[in-house]
PDB file of C-alpha atoms in Angstrom:
ATOM      1  CA  MET A 948      -5.191 -25.333 -19.600  1.00 45.00           C
ATOM      2  CA  ARG A 949      -5.240 -28.924 -20.778  1.00 44.00           C
ATOM      3  CA  ILE A 950      -5.109 -31.624 -18.093  1.00 44.00           C
ATOM      4  CA  SER A 951      -3.180 -34.718 -19.089  1.00 46.00           C
ATOM      5  CA  GLU A 952      -4.881 -38.090 -19.252  1.00 46.00           C
ATOM      6  CA  GLU A 953      -2.522 -39.339 -16.533  1.00 50.00           C
ATOM      7  CA  LYS A 954      -3.621 -36.544 -14.162  1.00 47.00           C
ATOM      8  CA  ILE A 955      -7.290 -37.287 -14.862  1.00 38.00           C
ATOM      9  CA  ARG A 956      -6.739 -40.952 -14.007  1.00 45.00           C
ATOM     10  CA  LYS A 957      -5.058 -40.001 -10.723  1.00 49.00           C
ATOM     11  CA  ILE A 958      -7.908 -37.686  -9.745  1.00 45.00           C
ATOM     12  CA  VAL A 959     -10.524 -40.322 -10.554  1.00 39.00           C
ATOM     13  CA  ARG A 960      -8.618 -43.039  -8.707  1.00 49.00           C
ATOM     14  CA  LYS A 961      -8.267 -40.909  -5.566  1.00 49.00           C
ATOM     15  CA  SER A 962     -11.967 -40.095  -5.669  1.00 44.00           C
ATOM     16  CA  ILE A 963     -12.953 -43.745  -6.018  1.00 40.00           C
ATOM     17  CA  ILE A 964     -10.671 -44.853  -3.177  1.00 43.00           C
ATOM     18  CA  LYS A 965     -11.932 -42.030  -0.918  1.00 42.00           C
ATOM     19  CA  ASN A 966     -15.577 -42.895  -1.574  1.00 43.00           C
ATOM     20  CA  ILE A 967     -15.023 -46.608  -1.001  1.00 38.00           C
ATOM     21  CA  LYS A 968     -13.279 -46.004   2.315  1.00 41.00           C
ATOM     22  CA  GLU A 969     -15.873 -43.512   3.486  1.00 36.00           C
ATOM     23  CA  GLY A 970     -18.645 -45.971   2.580  1.00 39.00           C
ATOM     24  CA  ASP A 971     -16.977 -48.747   4.528  1.00 42.00           C
ATOM     25  CA  LEU A 972     -16.460 -46.525   7.540  1.00 35.00           C
ATOM     26  CA  LEU A 973     -20.101 -45.500   7.784  1.00 32.00           C
ATOM     27  CA  LYS A 974     -20.757 -49.126   8.667  1.00 36.00           C
ATOM     28  CA  LEU A 975     -17.620 -49.472  10.775  1.00 35.00           C
ATOM     29  CA  ASN A 976     -17.653 -46.479  13.048  1.00 36.00           C
ATOM     30  CA  GLN A 977     -21.287 -45.522  13.638  1.00 35.00           C
ATOM     31  CA  LYS A 978     -19.334 -43.538  15.454  1.00 36.00           C
ATOM     32  CA  SER A 979     -16.688 -43.406  18.195  1.00 34.00           C
ATOM     33  CA  ASP A 980     -14.975 -45.740  20.583  1.00 37.00           C
ATOM     34  CA  ASN A 981     -17.903 -45.498  22.989  1.00 38.00           C
ATOM     35  CA  PHE A 982     -20.482 -46.839  20.543  1.00 34.00           C
ATOM     36  CA  SER A 983     -22.373 -49.540  22.438  1.00 33.00           C
ATOM     37  CA  GLN A 984     -24.954 -51.084  20.132  1.00 35.00           C
ATOM     38  CA  GLN A 985     -25.499 -54.707  20.999  1.00 37.00           C
ATOM     39  CA  LYS A 986     -25.018 -57.509  18.477  1.00 36.00           C
ATOM     40  CA  GLY A 987     -25.448 -61.073  19.655  1.00 36.00           C
ATOM     41  CA  GLY A 988     -24.446 -60.109  23.185  1.00 36.00           C
ATOM     42  CA  GLN A 989     -21.182 -58.501  21.954  1.00 39.00           C
ATOM     43  CA  ASP A 990     -20.563 -54.816  22.615  1.00 42.00           C
ATOM     44  CA  VAL A 991     -19.742 -53.766  19.046  1.00 35.00           C
ATOM     45  CA  GLY A 992     -17.851 -50.665  20.238  1.00 73.00           C
ATOM     46  CA  LYS A 993     -15.287 -52.809  22.033  1.00 81.00           C
ATOM     47  CA  SER A 994     -13.983 -54.253  18.775  1.00 89.00           C
ATOM     48  CA  LEU A 995     -12.387 -50.917  17.872  1.00 93.00           C
ATOM     49  CA  THR A 996     -11.221 -50.177  21.421  1.00 95.00           C
ATOM     50  CA  PRO A 997      -8.027 -51.527  23.051  1.00 96.00           C
ATOM     51  CA  ASP A 998      -8.631 -54.217  25.646  1.00 97.00           C
ATOM     52  CA  THR A 999      -6.950 -52.872  28.777  1.00 95.00           C
ATOM     53  CA  SER A1000      -7.336 -56.273  30.455  1.00 96.00           C
ATOM     54  CA  ALA A1001      -5.929 -58.308  27.563  1.00 97.00           C
ATOM     55  CA  SER A1002      -3.942 -61.325  28.750  1.00 98.00           C
ATOM     56  CA  ILE A1003      -0.804 -62.806  27.199  1.00 98.00           C
ATOM     57  CA  LYS A1004       0.665 -66.244  27.860  1.00 97.00           C
ATOM     58  CA  GLY A1005       3.611 -67.017  25.632  1.00 97.00           C
ATOM     59  CA  SER A1006       2.554 -66.772  22.002  1.00 97.00           C
ATOM     60  CA  GLU A1007      -1.153 -66.969  22.875  1.00 98.00           C
ATOM     61  CA  PHE A1008      -3.206 -63.972  23.935  1.00 98.00           C
ATOM     62  CA  VAL A1009      -6.823 -63.040  24.684  1.00 98.00           C
ATOM     63  CA  VAL A1010      -8.464 -59.835  23.451  1.00 98.00           C
ATOM     64  CA  HIS A1011     -12.067 -59.023  24.401  1.00 97.00           C
ATOM     65  CA  GLY A1012     -12.703 -62.678  25.223  1.00 96.00           C
ATOM     66  CA  GLU A1013     -11.268 -64.046  21.964  1.00 97.00           C
ATOM     67  CA  LYS A1014      -8.113 -66.165  22.011  1.00 98.00           C
ATOM     68  CA  PHE A1015      -5.441 -65.834  19.314  1.00 98.00           C
ATOM     69  CA  GLN A1016      -2.256 -67.776  18.594  1.00 98.00           C
ATOM     70  CA  SER A1017       0.719 -65.954  17.062  1.00 98.00           C
ATOM     71  CA  GLU A1018       1.701 -67.468  13.707  1.00 98.00           C
ATOM     72  CA  PRO A1019       4.480 -65.065  12.675  1.00 97.00           C
ATOM     73  CA  ALA A1020       4.963 -64.125   9.020  1.00 97.00           C
ATOM     74  CA  GLU A1021       8.700 -64.759   9.243  1.00 98.00           C
ATOM     75  CA  GLY A1022       9.080 -64.458   5.487  1.00 97.00           C
ATOM     76  CA  ALA A1023       8.137 -60.775   5.722  1.00 97.00           C
ATOM     77  CA  GLY A1024      10.836 -60.227   8.327  1.00 98.00           C
ATOM     78  CA  ASN A1025      13.385 -62.038   6.185  1.00 98.00           C
ATOM     79  CA  MET A1026      12.470 -59.910   3.172  1.00 98.00           C
ATOM     80  CA  ALA A1027      12.783 -56.677   5.173  1.00 98.00           C
ATOM     81  CA  ALA A1028      16.265 -57.712   6.350  1.00 98.00           C
ATOM     82  CA  GLU A1029      17.364 -58.740   2.853  1.00 98.00           C
ATOM     83  CA  LEU A1030      16.158 -55.491   1.302  1.00 98.00           C
ATOM     84  CA  TYR A1031      18.007 -53.504   3.952  1.00 98.00           C
ATOM     85  CA  LYS A1032      21.194 -55.498   3.316  1.00 98.00           C
ATOM     86  CA  SER A1033      20.865 -55.055  -0.441  1.00 98.00           C
ATOM     87  CA  ALA A1034      20.284 -51.298  -0.119  1.00 98.00           C
ATOM     88  CA  GLU A1035      23.357 -51.013   2.088  1.00 97.00           C
ATOM     89  CA  GLN A1036      25.389 -52.763  -0.602  1.00 97.00           C
ATOM     90  CA  ALA A1037      23.940 -50.267  -3.092  1.00 97.00           C
ATOM     91  CA  GLY A1038      25.479 -47.416  -1.099  1.00 97.00           C
ATOM     92  CA  GLN A1039      22.537 -46.007   0.860  1.00 97.00           C
ATOM     93  CA  SER A1040      24.550 -45.283   4.030  1.00 95.00           C
ATOM     94  CA  SER A1041      27.401 -43.509   2.264  1.00 93.00           C
ATOM     95  CA  SER A1042      24.991 -41.378   0.202  1.00 93.00           C
ATOM     96  CA  GLY A1043      22.746 -40.380   3.118  1.00 88.00           C
ATOM     97  CA  LYS A1044      19.469 -38.598   2.397  1.00 91.00           C
ATOM     98  CA  LYS A1045      20.440 -38.018  -1.236  1.00 94.00           C
ATOM     99  CA  TRP A1046      20.634 -41.757  -1.983  1.00 96.00           C
ATOM    100  CA  GLU A1047      17.201 -42.111  -3.580  1.00 96.00           C
ATOM    101  CA  THR A1048      18.065 -39.442  -6.166  1.00 96.00           C
ATOM    102  CA  THR A1049      21.459 -40.876  -7.114  1.00 96.00           C
ATOM    103  CA  PRO A1050      21.579 -43.048 -10.266  1.00 96.00           C
ATOM    104  CA  THR A1051      22.294 -46.120  -8.150  1.00 97.00           C
ATOM    105  CA  GLY A1052      19.539 -45.312  -5.651  1.00 97.00           C
ATOM    106  CA  ARG A1053      16.932 -44.661  -8.353  1.00 97.00           C
ATOM    107  CA  GLN A1054      17.823 -47.891 -10.114  1.00 97.00           C
ATOM    108  CA  TRP A1055      17.694 -49.888  -6.883  1.00 98.00           C
ATOM    109  CA  ILE A1056      14.310 -48.472  -5.778  1.00 98.00           C
ATOM    110  CA  SER A1057      12.899 -48.885  -9.278  1.00 97.00           C
ATOM    111  CA  LYS A1058      13.809 -52.582  -9.362  1.00 98.00           C
ATOM    112  CA  HIS A1059      13.461 -53.734  -5.754  1.00 98.00           C
ATOM    113  CA  ILE A1060      10.536 -51.564  -4.612  1.00 97.00           C
ATOM    114  CA  TYR A1061       8.320 -50.193  -7.401  1.00 96.00           C
ATOM    115  CA  ASP A1062       8.697 -53.023  -9.938  1.00 96.00           C
ATOM    116  CA  ALA A1063       8.687 -55.665  -7.208  1.00 95.00           C
ATOM    117  CA  ALA A1064       5.375 -54.359  -5.843  1.00 93.00           C
ATOM    118  CA  LYS A1065       3.823 -53.613  -9.221  1.00 93.00           C
ATOM    119  CA  PRO A1066       5.680 -54.866 -12.316  1.00 94.00           C
ATOM    120  CA  GLY A1067       6.270 -52.137 -14.866  1.00 95.00           C
ATOM    121  CA  SER A1068       5.857 -49.218 -12.445  1.00 95.00           C
ATOM    122  CA  GLY A1069       9.537 -48.597 -11.790  1.00 96.00           C
ATOM    123  CA  ALA A1070      10.235 -46.484 -14.863  1.00 93.00           C
ATOM    124  CA  GLN A1071       7.253 -44.256 -14.096  1.00 93.00           C
ATOM    125  CA  TRP A1072       7.933 -43.594 -10.426  1.00 95.00           C
ATOM    126  CA  SER A1073      11.710 -43.754 -10.027  1.00 96.00           C
ATOM    127  CA  SER A1074      12.147 -40.676 -12.212  1.00 95.00           C
ATOM    128  CA  LYS A1075       9.973 -38.717  -9.762  1.00 96.00           C
ATOM    129  CA  LEU A1076      11.956 -39.555  -6.634  1.00 96.00           C
ATOM    130  CA  GLY A1077      12.903 -36.416  -4.753  1.00 94.00           C
ATOM    131  CA  THR A1078      10.154 -34.339  -6.385  1.00 94.00           C
ATOM    132  CA  LYS A1079       6.684 -33.248  -5.275  1.00 92.00           C
ATOM    133  CA  GLU A1080       5.230 -35.932  -7.558  1.00 93.00           C
ATOM    134  CA  GLU A1081       7.098 -38.741  -5.812  1.00 91.00           C
ATOM    135  CA  SER A1082       5.073 -41.781  -4.809  1.00 90.00           C
ATOM    136  CA  HIS A1083       6.560 -42.116  -1.345  1.00 88.00           C
ATOM    137  CA  TRP A1084       7.828 -45.630  -1.198  1.00 95.00           C
ATOM    138  CA  SER A1085       7.570 -46.565   2.470  1.00 94.00           C
ATOM    139  CA  SER A1086       4.241 -48.341   1.908  1.00 93.00           C
ATOM    140  CA  TRP A1087       5.566 -49.907  -1.314  1.00 95.00           C
ATOM    141  CA  PHE A1088       8.378 -51.420   0.793  1.00 96.00           C
ATOM    142  CA  PHE A1089       5.782 -52.818   3.196  1.00 95.00           C
ATOM    143  CA  SER A1090       3.845 -54.382   0.317  1.00 94.00           C
ATOM    144  CA  VAL A1091       6.952 -56.035  -1.119  1.00 95.00           C
ATOM    145  CA  CYS A1092       7.806 -57.598   2.245  1.00 96.00           C
ATOM    146  CA  TYR A1093       4.311 -59.101   2.662  1.00 94.00           C
ATOM    147  CA  MET A1094       3.878 -60.072  -0.988  1.00 92.00           C
ATOM    148  CA  GLY A1095       4.209 -63.776  -0.143  1.00 91.00           C
ATOM    149  CA  PHE A1096       1.215 -63.520   2.201  1.00 92.00           C
ATOM    150  CA  LYS A1097      -1.141 -61.781  -0.197  1.00 84.00           C
ATOM    151  CA  GLY A1098      -3.403 -64.837  -0.380  1.00 80.00           C
ATOM    152  CA  GLU A1099      -3.897 -64.677   3.390  1.00 85.00           C
ATOM    153  CA  GLY A1100      -4.708 -60.976   3.431  1.00 74.00           C
ATOM    154  CA  GLY A1101      -1.284 -59.887   4.678  1.00 70.00           C
ATOM    155  CA  HIS A1102      -0.700 -57.646   1.690  1.00 65.00           C
ATOM    156  CA  GLY A1103      -2.743 -54.443   1.368  1.00 61.00           C
ATOM    157  CA  SER A1104      -5.260 -53.882  -1.411  1.00 62.00           C
ATOM    158  CA  TYR A1105      -2.869 -51.703  -3.409  1.00 64.00           C
ATOM    159  CA  ALA A1106       0.819 -51.885  -4.362  1.00 67.00           C
ATOM    160  CA  TYR A1107       1.438 -48.758  -2.239  1.00 74.00           C
ATOM    161  CA  ASP A1108      -0.718 -49.661   0.734  1.00 74.00           C
ATOM    162  CA  TYR A1109      -0.147 -50.274   4.422  1.00 87.00           C
ATOM    163  CA  ALA A1110      -2.559 -52.919   5.667  1.00 89.00           C
ATOM    164  CA  ALA A1111      -3.248 -51.834   9.259  1.00 92.00           C
ATOM    165  CA  ASP A1112      -6.629 -50.326   8.316  1.00 92.00           C
ATOM    166  CA  GLU A1113      -7.701 -53.601   6.735  1.00 93.00           C
ATOM    167  CA  GLY A1114      -6.344 -55.450   9.768  1.00 94.00           C
ATOM    168  CA  ILE A1115      -8.487 -53.430  12.168  1.00 94.00           C
ATOM    169  CA  LYS A1116     -11.596 -54.007  10.047  1.00 93.00           C
ATOM    170  CA  ARG A1117     -10.789 -57.717  10.098  1.00 95.00           C
ATOM    171  CA  ARG A1118     -10.388 -57.511  13.885  1.00 96.00           C
ATOM    172  CA  LYS A1119     -13.860 -56.004  14.128  1.00 95.00           C
ATOM    173  CA  ASP A1120     -15.342 -58.796  12.045  1.00 95.00           C
ATOM    174  CA  ILE A1121     -13.549 -61.490  14.055  1.00 96.00           C
ATOM    175  CA  LEU A1122     -14.697 -60.132  17.412  1.00 96.00           C
ATOM    176  CA  GLU A1123     -18.278 -59.781  16.195  1.00 94.00           C
ATOM    177  CA  ASN A1124     -18.384 -63.094  14.300  1.00 94.00           C
ATOM    178  CA  PRO A1125     -15.913 -65.393  16.089  1.00 93.00           C
ATOM    179  CA  ASP A1126     -17.315 -68.682  14.777  1.00 95.00           C
ATOM    180  CA  LYS A1127     -16.732 -67.527  11.209  1.00 95.00           C
ATOM    181  CA  TYR A1128     -12.971 -67.321  11.838  1.00 96.00           C
ATOM    182  CA  LYS A1129     -12.362 -70.118  14.343  1.00 97.00           C
ATOM    183  CA  GLY A1130      -9.247 -72.072  13.400  1.00 97.00           C
ATOM    184  CA  LYS A1131      -8.381 -69.754  10.509  1.00 96.00           C
ATOM    185  CA  ILE A1132      -5.261 -67.707   9.784  1.00 96.00           C
ATOM    186  CA  ALA A1133      -5.709 -63.937   9.557  1.00 95.00           C
ATOM    187  CA  PHE A1134      -3.679 -60.737   9.585  1.00 96.00           C
ATOM    188  CA  VAL A1135      -5.062 -58.537  12.349  1.00 97.00           C
ATOM    189  CA  THR A1136      -4.295 -55.178  13.970  1.00 96.00           C
ATOM    190  CA  PHE A1137      -3.971 -55.066  17.762  1.00 97.00           C
ATOM    191  CA  ALA A1138      -3.227 -52.389  20.348  1.00 96.00           C
ATOM    192  CA  PRO A1139       0.377 -52.463  21.647  1.00 96.00           C
ATOM    193  CA  ASN A1140      -0.614 -53.914  25.044  1.00 97.00           C
ATOM    194  CA  GLU A1141      -2.759 -56.691  23.572  1.00 98.00           C
ATOM    195  CA  ALA A1142      -0.342 -58.919  21.672  1.00 98.00           C
ATOM    196  CA  PRO A1143       3.267 -60.159  21.707  1.00 98.00           C
ATOM    197  CA  VAL A1144       5.377 -59.442  18.638  1.00 98.00           C
ATOM    198  CA  TYR A1145       7.756 -61.664  16.714  1.00 98.00           C
ATOM    199  CA  LYS A1146       9.830 -61.626  13.551  1.00 98.00           C
ATOM    200  CA  GLY A1147       7.527 -60.780  10.635  1.00 98.00           C
ATOM    201  CA  ASP A1148       5.052 -58.723  12.671  1.00 98.00           C
ATOM    202  CA  ALA A1149       4.860 -54.958  12.113  1.00 97.00           C
ATOM    203  CA  VAL A1150       4.477 -51.877  14.277  1.00 97.00           C
ATOM    204  CA  PHE A1151       2.292 -48.887  13.382  1.00 95.00           C
ATOM    205  CA  ASN A1152       2.366 -45.192  14.228  1.00 92.00           C
ATOM    206  CA  PHE A1153       0.369 -42.196  13.027  1.00 91.00           C
ATOM    207  CA  ARG A1154       1.968 -39.433  11.008  1.00 83.00           C
ATOM    208  CA  SER A1155       1.900 -36.220  13.030  1.00 77.00           C
ATOM    209  CA  GLY A1156      -1.659 -34.935  13.378  1.00 74.00           C
ATOM    210  CA  SER A1157      -3.296 -37.747  11.414  1.00 71.00           C
ATOM    211  CA  GLY A1158      -4.856 -39.595  14.353  1.00 72.00           C
ATOM    212  CA  SER A1159      -4.710 -40.274  18.058  1.00 78.00           C
ATOM    213  CA  LYS A1160      -7.196 -43.052  18.902  1.00 88.00           C
ATOM    214  CA  PHE A1161      -6.784 -46.737  18.068  1.00 92.00           C
ATOM    215  CA  SER A1162     -10.047 -46.610  16.103  1.00 91.00           C
ATOM    216  CA  ASP A1163      -8.606 -43.862  13.855  1.00 90.00           C
ATOM    217  CA  ILE A1164      -6.514 -46.541  12.140  1.00 91.00           C
ATOM    218  CA  ALA A1165      -9.647 -47.771  10.375  1.00 89.00           C
ATOM    219  CA  ASN A1166      -9.833 -44.467   8.510  1.00 87.00           C
ATOM    220  CA  GLY A1167      -6.728 -45.248   6.478  1.00 84.00           C
ATOM    221  CA  VAL A1168      -5.010 -42.122   7.835  1.00 83.00           C
ATOM    222  CA  LYS A1169      -1.423 -41.082   7.108  1.00 86.00           C
ATOM    223  CA  SER A1170       0.867 -43.459   8.933  1.00 90.00           C
ATOM    224  CA  HIS A1171       4.146 -45.360   8.934  1.00 93.00           C
ATOM    225  CA  MET A1172       4.888 -49.019   9.590  1.00 95.00           C
ATOM    226  CA  ARG A1173       8.082 -50.904  10.382  1.00 96.00           C
ATOM    227  CA  ILE A1174       8.637 -54.654  10.137  1.00 98.00           C
ATOM    228  CA  PHE A1175      10.396 -56.824  12.734  1.00 98.00           C
ATOM    229  CA  ALA A1176      13.425 -58.516  11.164  1.00 98.00           C
ATOM    230  CA  ASP A1177      14.176 -60.673  14.202  1.00 98.00           C
ATOM    231  CA  ASP A1178      12.808 -61.547  17.631  1.00 98.00           C
ATOM    232  CA  ASN A1179      15.048 -59.010  19.387  1.00 97.00           C
ATOM    233  CA  GLY A1180      13.255 -55.821  18.339  1.00 97.00           C
ATOM    234  CA  THR A1181      15.177 -54.958  15.165  1.00 98.00           C
ATOM    235  CA  VAL A1182      12.854 -53.228  12.689  1.00 98.00           C
ATOM    236  CA  HIS A1183      13.116 -51.908   9.133  1.00 98.00           C
ATOM    237  CA  GLY A1184      10.974 -49.306   7.431  1.00 97.00           C
ATOM    238  CA  GLY A1185      10.941 -47.983   3.900  1.00 96.00           C
ATOM    239  CA  ASN A1186      11.739 -44.400   2.904  1.00 95.00           C
ATOM    240  CA  GLU A1187      13.124 -43.432   6.303  1.00 95.00           C
ATOM    241  CA  SER A1188      15.314 -40.419   5.519  1.00 94.00           C
ATOM    242  CA  ASN A1189      15.004 -41.483   1.852  1.00 95.00           C
ATOM    243  CA  LYS A1190      16.455 -44.942   2.417  1.00 96.00           C
ATOM    244  CA  ILE A1191      15.593 -48.210   4.137  1.00 97.00           C
ATOM    245  CA  GLY A1192      15.832 -47.545   7.830  1.00 97.00           C
ATOM    246  CA  LYS A1193      16.921 -49.739  10.697  1.00 97.00           C
ATOM    247  CA  GLY A1194      15.831 -49.271  14.277  1.00 96.00           C
ATOM    248  CA  LYS A1195      15.229 -50.967  17.590  1.00 96.00           C
ATOM    249  CA  VAL A1196      11.887 -51.286  19.369  1.00 96.00           C
ATOM    250  CA  SER A1197      11.759 -51.914  23.120  1.00 94.00           C
ATOM    251  CA  LEU A1198       9.964 -55.114  24.116  1.00 97.00           C
ATOM    252  CA  SER A1199       8.498 -55.985  27.499  1.00 96.00           C
ATOM    253  CA  THR A1200       8.919 -59.359  29.178  1.00 96.00           C
ATOM    254  CA  LYS A1201       5.662 -60.346  27.469  1.00 97.00           C
ATOM    255  CA  ARG A1202       7.013 -59.096  24.111  1.00 98.00           C
ATOM    256  CA  THR A1203       4.652 -56.102  23.864  1.00 97.00           C
ATOM    257  CA  VAL A1204       6.018 -52.951  22.230  1.00 96.00           C
ATOM    258  CA  SER A1205       6.656 -49.472  23.577  1.00 90.00           C
ATOM    259  CA  GLY A1206       8.412 -46.348  22.398  1.00 88.00           C
ATOM    260  CA  LYS A1207       8.147 -43.983  19.441  1.00 88.00           C
ATOM    261  CA  TYR A1208       9.168 -43.508  15.845  1.00 87.00           C
ATOM    262  CA  GLY A1209      10.128 -39.864  15.573  1.00 82.00           C
ATOM    263  CA  ARG A1210       7.701 -37.937  17.772  1.00 82.00           C
ATOM    264  CA  GLU A1211       4.787 -40.333  17.462  1.00 84.00           C
ATOM    265  CA  PRO A1212       4.271 -43.296  19.836  1.00 88.00           C
ATOM    266  CA  TYR A1213       3.632 -46.733  18.436  1.00 93.00           C
ATOM    267  CA  ALA A1214      -0.153 -47.067  18.313  1.00 93.00           C
ATOM    268  CA  ALA A1215      -0.656 -50.640  17.085  1.00 96.00           C
ATOM    269  CA  VAL A1216       0.892 -53.885  15.938  1.00 97.00           C
ATOM    270  CA  TYR A1217      -0.060 -55.851  12.845  1.00 96.00           C
ATOM    271  CA  LYS A1218       0.451 -59.589  12.899  1.00 97.00           C
ATOM    272  CA  ARG A1219      -0.387 -62.985  11.476  1.00 97.00           C
ATOM    273  CA  VAL A1220      -2.468 -65.064  13.883  1.00 98.00           C
ATOM    274  CA  ARG A1221      -4.621 -68.126  14.148  1.00 98.00           C
ATOM    275  CA  VAL A1222      -8.043 -67.482  15.643  1.00 97.00           C
ATOM    276  CA  ILE A1223      -8.571 -70.009  18.450  1.00 97.00           C
ATOM    277  CA  GLY A1224     -12.045 -68.969  19.608  1.00 95.00           C
ATOM    278  CA  LYS A1225     -13.968 -67.693  22.594  1.00 94.00           C
ATOM    279  CA  VAL A1226     -12.657 -68.305  26.115  1.00 92.00           C
TER     280      VAL A1226
END
């Protein structure tokens, strides 16, 4: 049986991505949340472990002795809200779960999701919506929303990529090399109790069975992310019941998140911050 050139490219690409991630993680994990090798007085294992004593004061917060200032990516929140509004106008609510396979839904996703994330990809992927070959577009939606922050690392490495795994690797580097980042803007992944959330931040949860520990995020496991469209807990996520979803996340008095998406609890938040330095 002859394998098409397109299929060969897909197989090779998946293999390359898998090998790169596994190579990175050999250095990252070394392994488990209890890893306690010392580096410059810093317990390296702590960088991938939630700080149960993290402190929050307004928009500033301290995680493992490092202070951060929230610098929300409001443009990402605005984009999420605009895409939701546009999809509603394109009939997503009236069409329900079948929307993505209607002519209008395919055209909308092709233009506003696939082509917006990677120009020229819409024709290829929109025809596969609703099939086993579909490139599930929830992470494409995420990429489109953070496109304006690509130069700051807010956008993932690929057009169809959530960025929480890169954010947790960046967290590790910041906590181990604080002087390198002092005063700089970065997109970083935090545990739910560690940081307040604002418009433009995002919330992360594992897909069922893909992970359970905070450190598992670094493995690039199957997941879902939703973006805050305002400061009141309104969130939007791509490809939720085959359309752009809208939900509400509970916020504490310190603006930390709680709750679940589906059956899985929120395991992390992803946000734009300024690194202040050691306290």
